[in-house]
Amino acid sequence: MVLSQQSMSYKINTQSLFYSILLVFVTTELIVTAGQLISGYNLSYVKGTTTGFVEFSLCLAMCMPALLHLTVKLFARKKPRWFSRTVGGVTLLYLICIAAIIIASRSRASWVAAIMGGMVVGFFHLSSRLNFHLRVWHKIALLLLPALLAGAFYSIKKDSADGRMLIWKITVQELTSGNITLLPREDNFSAFIGQAQEEYFSAKERPWQEQKIAGSPDDAYNEYLQILVEDGLVAFMAVLLLLLLLANTLRKSREETKVPLAGSFVAIVILTFFSYPLRCTTSLTLAVVFLITCGALALRQEKTRIVSLCFAYIGVICWFAYQLREDRRLERALDQSRHIEILCNSKVTDNLLRCYYNLFPFLNDKPEYIIAYSKALLDQKKYKRCIKMLHQAKHLSGDPVFPIVEGKCMEQQKLYADAERLYLKAYYRVPHRIYPLYLLMSMYRDQGRIGKAKVVAAKISRIRPKIPSAEFSAMQDSARVLMSLR
């Protein structure tokens, strides 16, 4: 492999700028992680400077191929030997720490991404040292390997993997049936999959395994499907075109910087296929930094490239700082909402409703807050306000709690047909949960429609619990008692 030495003629070049940002990020993450471990965190719960452990592992999986290349390069360098070995030892320690954290995260997407990114870097080093060139079958094997690795890791969290495949299956069926848009739609993915699951499970009796793993996901665990659903076909094609252009830029580049970037690029593509790195602020920022650096290799003049990268990095860092501040502000508001919800468990008062109302400008697009507020309104018998809020938020979430709360409002207003429709809607969205059927059975019983109540009770008694609980057993016992009535 022929690598240009043009970038070495400047004290600050693409390679040094990229590695500086990478090492600063990884150093900060690992120092904060060490502090969390010293403070008593278990390794499986540390989160660095990100907002969660899975997001943390996604970030580290992107960094690992570039750090691997830097470590190999430093140990292979002859002059100055002491400096190279010292920094190489530090990066090797980073690699060991990153590997431990990624393994502890049990994030199979991070495992596959880190392995594949490292293999890409390894192939580059083999080709440069041993005059080894990738043949067609090597490239085919590299394309198939992520799927083979994912299959090998499948049994580690089987229900989770089955749940993701069910999400993909229902999403693809819904899109291919014609529910696809050119431009962004109002509903987000959660609302889309909630409606799609309702139609899927209401169409006919599905296998118990599918009913058991159904849920109300906020993400598709596949960024390409989620972009296609939320942002439309135009945005989806634009993203694919961008990735193809960046891949072509890396293929044509003769800069040494392309080696670590190629490994991290492959890791990012795999993560976006199996997880949600673009939905988390820190992992999105880091992915953008890598992709911008890949795109900068298309610029021939090193000075132009450095200036462009500096402006781009500054812009990304400013956006990250702003978004991080917004995330923290929203988290504080959600903490207040959770505290109000705890107080409402004792008694809902007008003062507590006023507190919810004051949070509305900050949390009006957060399903967790809307559900808590709507339940408080229901307890206070403010049915019209509750229903209005739920209707305004229907494009935000496909959680079956939304139709359950609305169904209770309808039942209290004696709009029984609407309540029946909403309870069934909630049940078909997540069919292993029997609470909506229990509400429906109770409504029929209170109306004196014992025949219909017994039909629902028989269905409740046949459903197996996903996780046995006292509440589930109590609802089934109530159904059996009703069935025994003459």
Short mmCIF file of C-alpha atoms in Angstrom, two decimals:
data_model
loop_
_atom_site.label_atom_id
_atom_site.label_comp_id
_atom_site.label_asym_id
_atom_site.label_seq_id
_atom_site.Cartn_x
_atom_site.Cartn_y
_atom_site.Cartn_z
CA MET A 1 0.00 0.00 0.00
CA VAL A 2 1.46 3.36 -1.04
CA LEU A 3 0.92 6.16 1.46
CA SER A 4 1.57 9.80 0.75
CA GLN A 5 4.07 11.64 2.94
CA GLN A 6 2.68 15.06 2.04
CA SER A 7 0.83 15.40 5.35
CA MET A 8 4.10 14.96 7.31
CA SER A 9 5.49 18.27 6.04
CA TYR A 10 3.33 20.25 8.46
CA LYS A 11 3.57 20.29 12.23
CA ILE A 12 -0.22 20.10 12.44
CA ASN A 13 -1.77 17.76 9.91
CA THR A 14 -4.96 15.76 9.49
CA GLN A 15 -3.51 12.79 11.29
CA SER A 16 -2.25 14.68 14.36
CA LEU A 17 -5.48 16.70 14.63
CA PHE A 18 -7.62 13.57 14.42
CA TYR A 19 -5.55 11.65 16.98
CA SER A 20 -5.50 14.64 19.35
CA ILE A 21 -9.31 14.78 19.45
CA LEU A 22 -9.58 10.99 19.70
CA LEU A 23 -7.11 10.72 22.60
CA VAL A 24 -8.67 13.65 24.47
CA PHE A 25 -12.10 12.02 24.19
CA VAL A 26 -10.95 8.54 25.23
CA THR A 27 -8.78 9.88 28.06
CA THR A 28 -11.69 11.91 29.44
CA GLU A 29 -14.05 8.95 29.21
CA LEU A 30 -11.68 6.53 30.92
CA ILE A 31 -10.72 8.97 33.70
CA VAL A 32 -14.40 9.59 34.48
CA THR A 33 -15.02 5.82 34.32
CA ALA A 34 -12.17 5.18 36.76
CA GLY A 35 -13.69 7.78 39.09
CA GLN A 36 -17.07 6.03 38.88
CA LEU A 37 -15.48 2.67 39.66
CA ILE A 38 -13.66 4.14 42.66
CA SER A 39 -16.97 5.65 43.82
CA GLY A 40 -18.48 2.18 43.97
CA TYR A 41 -20.05 1.71 40.54
CA ASN A 42 -20.12 -1.84 39.18
CA LEU A 43 -18.30 -2.16 35.83
CA SER A 44 -21.59 -3.01 34.11
CA TYR A 45 -23.07 0.33 35.27
CA VAL A 46 -20.29 2.82 34.56
CA LYS A 47 -21.12 5.34 31.85
CA GLY A 48 -18.15 7.64 31.41
CA THR A 49 -19.30 11.13 30.43
CA THR A 50 -22.24 9.78 28.39
CA THR A 51 -25.80 9.32 29.65
CA GLY A 52 -25.89 5.52 29.70
CA PHE A 53 -23.77 2.37 29.66
CA VAL A 54 -24.90 1.19 26.20
CA GLU A 55 -24.20 4.62 24.71
CA PHE A 56 -20.79 4.51 26.38
CA SER A 57 -19.98 1.16 24.75
CA LEU A 58 -21.15 2.44 21.34
CA CYS A 59 -18.73 5.37 21.60
CA LEU A 60 -15.82 3.15 22.62
CA ALA A 61 -16.54 0.67 19.81
CA MET A 62 -16.13 3.54 17.31
CA CYS A 63 -12.80 4.55 18.87
CA MET A 64 -11.28 1.08 19.22
CA PRO A 65 -10.15 0.52 15.57
CA ALA A 66 -8.41 3.91 15.42
CA LEU A 67 -6.67 3.28 18.75
CA LEU A 68 -5.59 -0.16 17.54
CA HIS A 69 -3.96 1.37 14.47
CA LEU A 70 -2.25 4.04 16.57
CA THR A 71 -0.90 1.42 19.00
CA VAL A 72 0.53 -0.76 16.22
CA LYS A 73 2.03 2.27 14.51
CA LEU A 74 3.69 3.56 17.69
CA PHE A 75 5.26 0.22 18.58
CA ALA A 76 6.54 -0.17 15.01
CA ARG A 77 8.12 3.31 14.89
CA LYS A 78 11.89 3.38 15.38
CA LYS A 79 12.53 7.05 16.24
CA PRO A 80 12.18 8.43 18.86
CA ARG A 81 11.86 4.98 20.38
CA TRP A 82 11.23 5.91 24.05
CA PHE A 83 8.42 8.34 23.20
CA SER A 84 6.70 5.94 20.81
CA ARG A 85 6.85 3.06 23.27
CA THR A 86 5.53 5.23 26.12
CA VAL A 87 2.55 6.55 24.17
CA GLY A 88 2.05 3.11 22.64
CA GLY A 89 1.89 1.60 26.13
CA VAL A 90 -0.76 4.15 27.11
CA THR A 91 -2.89 3.41 24.04
CA LEU A 92 -2.47 -0.34 24.65
CA LEU A 93 -3.78 0.18 28.18
CA TYR A 94 -6.68 2.14 26.68
CA LEU A 95 -7.44 -0.79 24.37
CA ILE A 96 -7.51 -3.25 27.27
CA CYS A 97 -9.83 -0.98 29.30
CA ILE A 98 -12.10 -0.41 26.29
CA ALA A 99 -12.30 -4.13 25.56
CA ALA A 100 -13.27 -4.83 29.21
CA ILE A 101 -15.98 -2.16 29.15
CA ILE A 102 -17.41 -3.30 25.81
CA ILE A 103 -17.52 -6.93 26.99
CA ALA A 104 -19.21 -5.91 30.26
CA SER A 105 -21.80 -3.87 28.37
CA ARG A 106 -23.26 -7.04 26.80
CA SER A 107 -23.98 -4.89 23.76
CA ARG A 108 -23.62 -7.35 20.90
CA ALA A 109 -23.67 -4.52 18.35
CA SER A 110 -20.60 -3.01 20.05
CA TRP A 111 -18.86 -6.39 20.06
CA VAL A 112 -19.44 -6.93 16.33
CA ALA A 113 -18.48 -3.33 15.48
CA ALA A 114 -15.24 -3.42 17.48
CA ILE A 115 -14.22 -6.81 16.02
CA MET A 116 -14.98 -5.82 12.42
CA GLY A 117 -13.31 -2.42 12.74
CA GLY A 118 -10.22 -4.07 14.21
CA MET A 119 -10.15 -6.63 11.39
CA VAL A 120 -10.25 -3.87 8.78
CA VAL A 121 -7.25 -2.20 10.44
CA GLY A 122 -5.51 -5.59 10.60
CA PHE A 123 -6.06 -6.19 6.88
CA PHE A 124 -4.52 -2.81 6.05
CA HIS A 125 -1.42 -3.61 8.09
CA LEU A 126 -1.12 -7.07 6.51
CA SER A 127 -1.39 -5.62 3.03
CA SER A 128 1.29 -3.02 3.72
CA ARG A 129 3.80 -5.36 5.45
CA LEU A 130 3.28 -8.63 3.58
CA ASN A 131 2.26 -7.25 0.18
CA PHE A 132 -1.09 -8.90 0.81
CA HIS A 133 -4.02 -7.78 -1.35
CA LEU A 134 -7.70 -8.37 -0.76
CA ARG A 135 -9.24 -10.69 -3.32
CA VAL A 136 -12.91 -10.76 -4.26
CA TRP A 137 -13.68 -13.63 -1.90
CA HIS A 138 -11.93 -11.77 0.93
CA LYS A 139 -14.25 -8.82 0.40
CA ILE A 140 -17.31 -11.09 0.29
CA ALA A 141 -16.19 -12.73 3.54
CA LEU A 142 -15.80 -9.31 5.16
CA LEU A 143 -19.34 -8.39 4.12
CA LEU A 144 -20.77 -11.64 5.50
CA LEU A 145 -18.75 -11.70 8.70
CA PRO A 146 -20.91 -9.17 10.66
CA ALA A 147 -23.99 -11.32 10.09
CA LEU A 148 -22.07 -14.46 11.13
CA LEU A 149 -20.78 -12.75 14.30
CA ALA A 150 -24.28 -11.47 15.12
CA GLY A 151 -25.58 -15.02 14.69
CA ALA A 152 -22.86 -16.36 16.97
CA PHE A 153 -23.80 -13.83 19.68
CA TYR A 154 -27.54 -14.46 19.17
CA SER A 155 -27.93 -16.93 22.05
CA ILE A 156 -26.42 -14.57 24.64
CA LYS A 157 -29.59 -12.45 24.83
CA LYS A 158 -31.98 -14.47 22.70
CA ASP A 159 -35.23 -12.72 23.66
CA SER A 160 -33.66 -9.34 22.99
CA ALA A 161 -32.43 -10.46 19.57
CA ASP A 162 -35.84 -11.98 18.74
CA GLY A 163 -37.50 -8.74 19.82
CA ARG A 164 -35.34 -6.71 17.43
CA MET A 165 -36.04 -9.07 14.56
CA LEU A 166 -39.78 -8.80 15.27
CA ILE A 167 -39.49 -5.00 15.18
CA TRP A 168 -37.68 -5.19 11.83
CA LYS A 169 -40.18 -7.71 10.45
CA ILE A 170 -43.26 -5.65 11.36
CA THR A 171 -41.61 -2.40 10.21
CA VAL A 172 -40.66 -3.81 6.80
CA GLN A 173 -44.14 -5.34 6.34
CA GLU A 174 -45.77 -2.01 7.17
CA LEU A 175 -43.47 -0.07 4.82
CA THR A 176 -43.87 -2.51 1.94
CA SER A 177 -47.65 -2.44 2.36
CA GLY A 178 -47.55 1.21 1.31
CA ASN A 179 -47.13 3.12 4.57
CA ILE A 180 -44.03 4.97 3.39
CA THR A 181 -43.50 8.68 2.80
CA LEU A 182 -41.13 10.76 0.69
CA LEU A 183 -40.75 13.47 3.34
CA PRO A 184 -40.78 13.36 7.17
CA ARG A 185 -44.00 12.19 8.80
CA GLU A 186 -45.61 13.59 11.95
CA ASP A 187 -45.43 10.31 13.86
CA ASN A 188 -42.13 9.19 15.30
CA PHE A 189 -40.98 5.57 15.18
CA SER A 190 -42.57 4.64 18.51
CA ALA A 191 -46.02 5.74 17.33
CA PHE A 192 -45.46 4.06 13.95
CA ILE A 193 -44.48 0.67 15.39
CA GLY A 194 -47.26 0.83 17.98
CA GLN A 195 -49.89 1.18 15.26
CA ALA A 196 -48.16 -1.42 13.08
CA GLN A 197 -48.02 -3.95 15.93
CA GLU A 198 -51.68 -3.35 16.70
CA GLU A 199 -52.61 -4.19 13.12
CA TYR A 200 -50.22 -7.14 13.02
CA PHE A 201 -51.52 -8.87 16.15
CA SER A 202 -55.18 -8.03 15.53
CA ALA A 203 -55.11 -9.51 12.01
CA LYS A 204 -54.88 -13.11 13.28
CA GLU A 205 -53.63 -15.24 16.16
CA ARG A 206 -49.84 -15.02 16.24
CA PRO A 207 -47.40 -17.53 17.81
CA TRP A 208 -46.92 -17.17 21.57
CA GLN A 209 -43.20 -16.51 21.07
CA GLU A 210 -44.00 -13.38 19.04
CA GLN A 211 -46.62 -12.25 21.54
CA LYS A 212 -44.14 -12.73 24.39
CA ILE A 213 -41.34 -10.64 22.88
CA ALA A 214 -43.57 -7.80 21.65
CA GLY A 215 -43.03 -4.48 23.39
CA SER A 216 -43.36 -0.75 22.88
CA PRO A 217 -39.89 0.26 21.59
CA ASP A 218 -38.79 3.86 21.15
CA ASP A 219 -36.12 2.87 18.61
CA ALA A 220 -35.91 0.53 15.62
CA TYR A 221 -32.43 -0.72 16.59
CA ASN A 222 -31.60 -0.02 12.96
CA GLU A 223 -30.91 3.60 12.05
CA TYR A 224 -31.67 3.06 8.36
CA LEU A 225 -35.16 1.72 9.07
CA GLN A 226 -35.80 4.48 11.58
CA ILE A 227 -34.70 7.18 9.13
CA LEU A 228 -36.92 5.62 6.45
CA VAL A 229 -39.90 5.64 8.83
CA GLU A 230 -39.47 9.05 10.46
CA ASP A 231 -37.70 11.15 7.81
CA GLY A 232 -38.95 9.57 4.60
CA LEU A 233 -37.48 8.05 1.47
CA VAL A 234 -35.62 11.21 0.38
CA ALA A 235 -33.63 11.44 3.62
CA PHE A 236 -32.98 7.68 3.54
CA MET A 237 -31.52 7.88 0.01
CA ALA A 238 -29.46 10.94 0.98
CA VAL A 239 -27.93 9.05 3.93
CA LEU A 240 -27.09 6.04 1.74
CA LEU A 241 -25.54 8.33 -0.88
CA LEU A 242 -23.45 10.08 1.78
CA LEU A 243 -22.15 6.76 3.12
CA LEU A 244 -21.28 5.56 -0.39
CA LEU A 245 -19.42 8.80 -1.13
CA LEU A 246 -17.46 8.56 2.12
CA ALA A 247 -16.63 4.91 1.46
CA ASN A 248 -15.40 5.85 -2.01
CA THR A 249 -13.31 8.69 -0.56
CA LEU A 250 -11.63 6.27 1.84
CA ARG A 251 -11.04 3.77 -0.97
CA LYS A 252 -9.34 6.34 -3.20
CA SER A 253 -7.34 8.13 -0.49
CA ARG A 254 -3.61 7.43 -0.28
CA GLU A 255 -3.24 9.07 3.14
CA GLU A 256 -2.21 6.98 6.12
CA THR A 257 -5.10 8.53 8.06
CA LYS A 258 -7.48 6.47 5.97
CA VAL A 259 -6.50 3.27 7.85
CA PRO A 260 -7.93 4.18 11.28
CA LEU A 261 -10.80 6.04 9.65
CA ALA A 262 -11.74 3.02 7.56
CA GLY A 263 -11.87 0.82 10.68
CA SER A 264 -14.01 3.32 12.58
CA PHE A 265 -16.21 3.89 9.52
CA VAL A 266 -16.98 0.16 9.34
CA ALA A 267 -17.72 0.16 13.10
CA ILE A 268 -20.14 3.07 12.69
CA VAL A 269 -21.96 1.40 9.78
CA ILE A 270 -22.39 -1.81 11.81
CA LEU A 271 -23.59 0.09 14.89
CA THR A 272 -26.17 1.97 12.85
CA PHE A 273 -27.44 -1.34 11.48
CA PHE A 274 -27.81 -3.12 14.83
CA SER A 275 -28.27 -0.32 17.39
CA TYR A 276 -29.16 3.36 17.86
CA PRO A 277 -25.94 5.48 17.94
CA LEU A 278 -27.62 8.42 16.18
CA ARG A 279 -30.29 8.67 18.93
CA CYS A 280 -27.77 9.46 21.71
CA THR A 281 -26.07 12.84 21.92
CA THR A 282 -22.50 11.68 22.64
CA SER A 283 -22.40 8.76 20.18
CA LEU A 284 -24.00 10.94 17.47
CA THR A 285 -21.38 13.66 18.03
CA LEU A 286 -18.52 11.18 17.90
CA ALA A 287 -19.89 9.55 14.72
CA VAL A 288 -20.18 12.97 13.07
CA VAL A 289 -16.55 13.74 13.99
CA PHE A 290 -15.37 10.50 12.36
CA LEU A 291 -17.48 11.01 9.23
CA ILE A 292 -16.38 14.64 8.83
CA THR A 293 -12.76 13.52 9.04
CA CYS A 294 -13.43 10.86 6.39
CA GLY A 295 -14.98 13.47 4.10
CA ALA A 296 -12.03 15.84 4.60
CA LEU A 297 -9.72 13.33 2.90
CA ALA A 298 -11.40 14.33 -0.37
CA LEU A 299 -9.70 17.76 -0.08
CA ARG A 300 -6.30 17.64 -1.78
CA GLN A 301 -4.65 20.63 -0.11
CA GLU A 302 -3.54 19.84 3.44
CA LYS A 303 -3.89 23.44 4.63
CA THR A 304 -7.45 23.65 3.28
CA ARG A 305 -8.23 20.34 4.94
CA ILE A 306 -6.89 21.45 8.33
CA VAL A 307 -8.77 24.77 8.24
CA SER A 308 -11.99 23.01 7.21
CA LEU A 309 -11.62 20.40 9.92
CA CYS A 310 -10.92 23.02 12.60
CA PHE A 311 -14.10 24.93 11.72
CA ALA A 312 -16.10 21.70 11.49
CA TYR A 313 -14.80 20.39 14.83
CA ILE A 314 -15.50 23.70 16.55
CA GLY A 315 -19.05 23.67 15.17
CA VAL A 316 -19.65 20.10 16.29
CA ILE A 317 -18.24 20.76 19.77
CA CYS A 318 -20.43 23.88 20.16
CA TRP A 319 -23.51 21.89 19.10
CA PHE A 320 -22.55 19.10 21.51
CA ALA A 321 -22.16 21.52 24.41
CA TYR A 322 -25.55 23.10 23.65
CA GLN A 323 -27.27 19.74 23.24
CA LEU A 324 -25.69 18.38 26.41
CA ARG A 325 -26.99 21.40 28.31
CA GLU A 326 -30.48 20.80 26.85
CA ASP A 327 -30.31 17.12 27.78
CA ARG A 328 -29.37 17.98 31.34
CA ARG A 329 -32.16 20.59 31.53
CA LEU A 330 -34.70 18.04 30.28
CA GLU A 331 -33.42 15.43 32.72
CA ARG A 332 -33.86 17.86 35.62
CA ALA A 333 -37.41 18.61 34.46
CA LEU A 334 -38.15 14.88 34.19
CA ASP A 335 -36.78 14.36 37.69
CA GLN A 336 -39.25 16.98 38.95
CA SER A 337 -42.05 15.20 37.08
CA ARG A 338 -41.08 11.88 38.68
CA HIS A 339 -41.06 13.50 42.11
CA ILE A 340 -44.56 14.93 41.49
CA GLU A 341 -45.73 11.47 40.37
CA ILE A 342 -44.52 9.96 43.66
CA LEU A 343 -46.47 12.61 45.59
CA CYS A 344 -49.53 11.89 43.43
CA ASN A 345 -49.46 8.26 44.56
CA SER A 346 -50.75 9.49 47.94
CA LYS A 347 -53.26 12.05 46.71
CA VAL A 348 -53.63 14.21 43.61
CA THR A 349 -54.19 17.84 44.54
CA ASP A 350 -54.72 21.02 42.55
CA ASN A 351 -51.24 22.20 43.58
CA LEU A 352 -49.66 19.06 42.11
CA LEU A 353 -51.64 19.52 38.88
CA ARG A 354 -50.37 23.09 38.74
CA CYS A 355 -46.81 21.78 39.09
CA TYR A 356 -47.41 19.44 36.16
CA TYR A 357 -48.86 22.33 34.17
CA ASN A 358 -45.77 24.48 34.81
CA LEU A 359 -43.55 21.73 33.38
CA PHE A 360 -45.59 21.45 30.18
CA PRO A 361 -43.55 23.97 28.09
CA PHE A 362 -40.38 21.98 28.82
CA LEU A 363 -41.71 18.40 28.56
CA ASN A 364 -44.63 18.56 26.13
CA ASP A 365 -42.88 16.10 23.78
CA LYS A 366 -41.84 13.59 26.48
CA PRO A 367 -44.19 10.56 26.72
CA GLU A 368 -43.12 9.77 30.29
CA TYR A 369 -44.31 13.19 31.49
CA ILE A 370 -47.51 13.14 29.42
CA ILE A 371 -48.54 9.77 30.82
CA ALA A 372 -47.90 10.87 34.42
CA TYR A 373 -49.79 14.17 33.88
CA SER A 374 -52.72 12.45 32.15
CA LYS A 375 -53.03 9.90 35.00
CA ALA A 376 -53.19 12.77 37.49
CA LEU A 377 -55.91 14.45 35.41
CA LEU A 378 -57.80 11.14 35.30
CA ASP A 379 -57.63 10.81 39.09
CA GLN A 380 -59.01 14.34 39.40
CA LYS A 381 -61.85 13.45 36.96
CA LYS A 382 -60.72 16.08 34.47
CA TYR A 383 -61.52 13.76 31.59
CA LYS A 384 -61.74 16.26 28.73
CA ARG A 385 -58.36 17.82 29.55
CA CYS A 386 -56.85 14.35 29.86
CA ILE A 387 -58.22 13.18 26.50
CA LYS A 388 -57.13 16.40 24.78
CA MET A 389 -53.57 15.95 26.04
CA LEU A 390 -53.47 12.30 24.96
CA HIS A 391 -54.70 13.19 21.47
CA GLN A 392 -52.05 15.90 21.13
CA ALA A 393 -49.37 13.37 22.10
CA LYS A 394 -50.54 10.40 20.01
CA HIS A 395 -47.72 10.92 17.48
CA LEU A 396 -45.07 10.73 20.22
CA SER A 397 -45.41 7.16 21.46
CA GLY A 398 -46.96 3.79 20.71
CA ASP A 399 -47.01 2.79 24.38
CA PRO A 400 -50.28 0.96 25.20
CA VAL A 401 -50.60 3.06 28.38
CA PHE A 402 -51.90 5.94 26.22
CA PRO A 403 -55.04 4.11 25.00
CA ILE A 404 -55.51 2.53 28.46
CA VAL A 405 -55.72 5.94 30.16
CA GLU A 406 -57.96 7.30 27.42
CA GLY A 407 -60.15 4.19 27.67
CA LYS A 408 -60.61 4.78 31.41
CA CYS A 409 -61.66 8.37 30.66
CA MET A 410 -64.22 7.11 28.14
CA GLU A 411 -65.54 4.48 30.55
CA GLN A 412 -65.98 7.05 33.31
CA GLN A 413 -68.00 9.18 30.87
CA LYS A 414 -70.11 6.10 29.99
CA LEU A 415 -68.80 6.07 26.40
CA TYR A 416 -68.50 2.31 26.52
CA ALA A 417 -68.04 1.64 22.80
CA ASP A 418 -65.04 4.00 22.69
CA ALA A 419 -63.62 2.48 25.87
CA GLU A 420 -63.94 -1.03 24.39
CA ARG A 421 -62.11 0.04 21.22
CA LEU A 422 -59.29 1.64 23.22
CA TYR A 423 -58.81 -1.32 25.56
CA LEU A 424 -58.55 -3.68 22.59
CA LYS A 425 -56.13 -1.27 20.91
CA ALA A 426 -53.90 -1.35 24.00
CA TYR A 427 -54.07 -5.16 24.20
CA TYR A 428 -53.11 -5.77 20.57
CA ARG A 429 -50.13 -3.46 20.82
CA VAL A 430 -48.50 -5.66 23.48
CA PRO A 431 -50.56 -8.88 23.61
CA HIS A 432 -48.75 -10.57 26.50
CA ARG A 433 -50.04 -7.88 28.89
CA ILE A 434 -53.51 -8.76 30.15
CA TYR A 435 -54.31 -5.54 32.03
CA PRO A 436 -56.27 -4.01 29.09
CA LEU A 437 -58.32 -7.24 28.81
CA TYR A 438 -58.88 -7.18 32.57
CA LEU A 439 -60.25 -3.63 32.29
CA LEU A 440 -62.47 -4.71 29.41
CA MET A 441 -63.73 -7.73 31.36
CA SER A 442 -64.46 -5.56 34.40
CA MET A 443 -66.35 -3.04 32.27
CA TYR A 444 -68.54 -5.78 30.74
CA ARG A 445 -69.19 -7.24 34.19
CA ASP A 446 -70.17 -3.85 35.66
CA GLN A 447 -72.57 -3.33 32.74
CA GLY A 448 -74.17 -6.72 33.35
CA ARG A 449 -72.90 -8.13 30.04
CA ILE A 450 -71.76 -11.35 31.69
CA GLY A 451 -71.60 -13.35 28.43
CA LYS A 452 -69.06 -11.00 26.84
CA ALA A 453 -67.21 -10.71 30.14
CA LYS A 454 -66.82 -14.51 30.28
CA VAL A 455 -65.42 -14.58 26.73
CA VAL A 456 -62.73 -12.06 27.72
CA ALA A 457 -62.14 -13.90 31.02
CA ALA A 458 -61.53 -17.16 29.13
CA LYS A 459 -58.93 -15.40 27.01
CA ILE A 460 -57.24 -13.94 30.10
CA SER A 461 -57.04 -17.36 31.75
CA ARG A 462 -55.28 -18.86 28.70
CA ILE A 463 -52.49 -16.28 28.45
CA ARG A 464 -49.18 -17.35 29.95
CA PRO A 465 -47.22 -14.77 31.94
CA LYS A 466 -44.00 -13.51 30.41
CA ILE A 467 -42.70 -12.91 33.93
CA PRO A 468 -44.82 -14.41 36.74
CA SER A 469 -46.09 -11.78 39.19
CA ALA A 470 -48.68 -11.41 41.94
CA GLU A 471 -50.62 -8.86 39.87
CA PHE A 472 -50.82 -11.19 36.86
CA SER A 473 -52.00 -14.08 39.05
CA ALA A 474 -54.62 -11.89 40.74
CA MET A 475 -56.10 -10.82 37.39
CA GLN A 476 -56.22 -14.42 36.17
CA ASP A 477 -57.85 -15.54 39.45
CA SER A 478 -60.48 -12.83 39.02
CA ALA A 479 -61.13 -14.07 35.47
CA ARG A 480 -61.52 -17.67 36.66
CA VAL A 481 -63.96 -16.60 39.37
CA LEU A 482 -66.06 -14.82 36.76
CA MET A 483 -65.99 -17.86 34.47
CA SER A 484 -67.34 -20.01 37.33
CA LEU A 485 -70.47 -17.87 37.70
CA ARG A 486 -73.75 -19.22 36.33
#
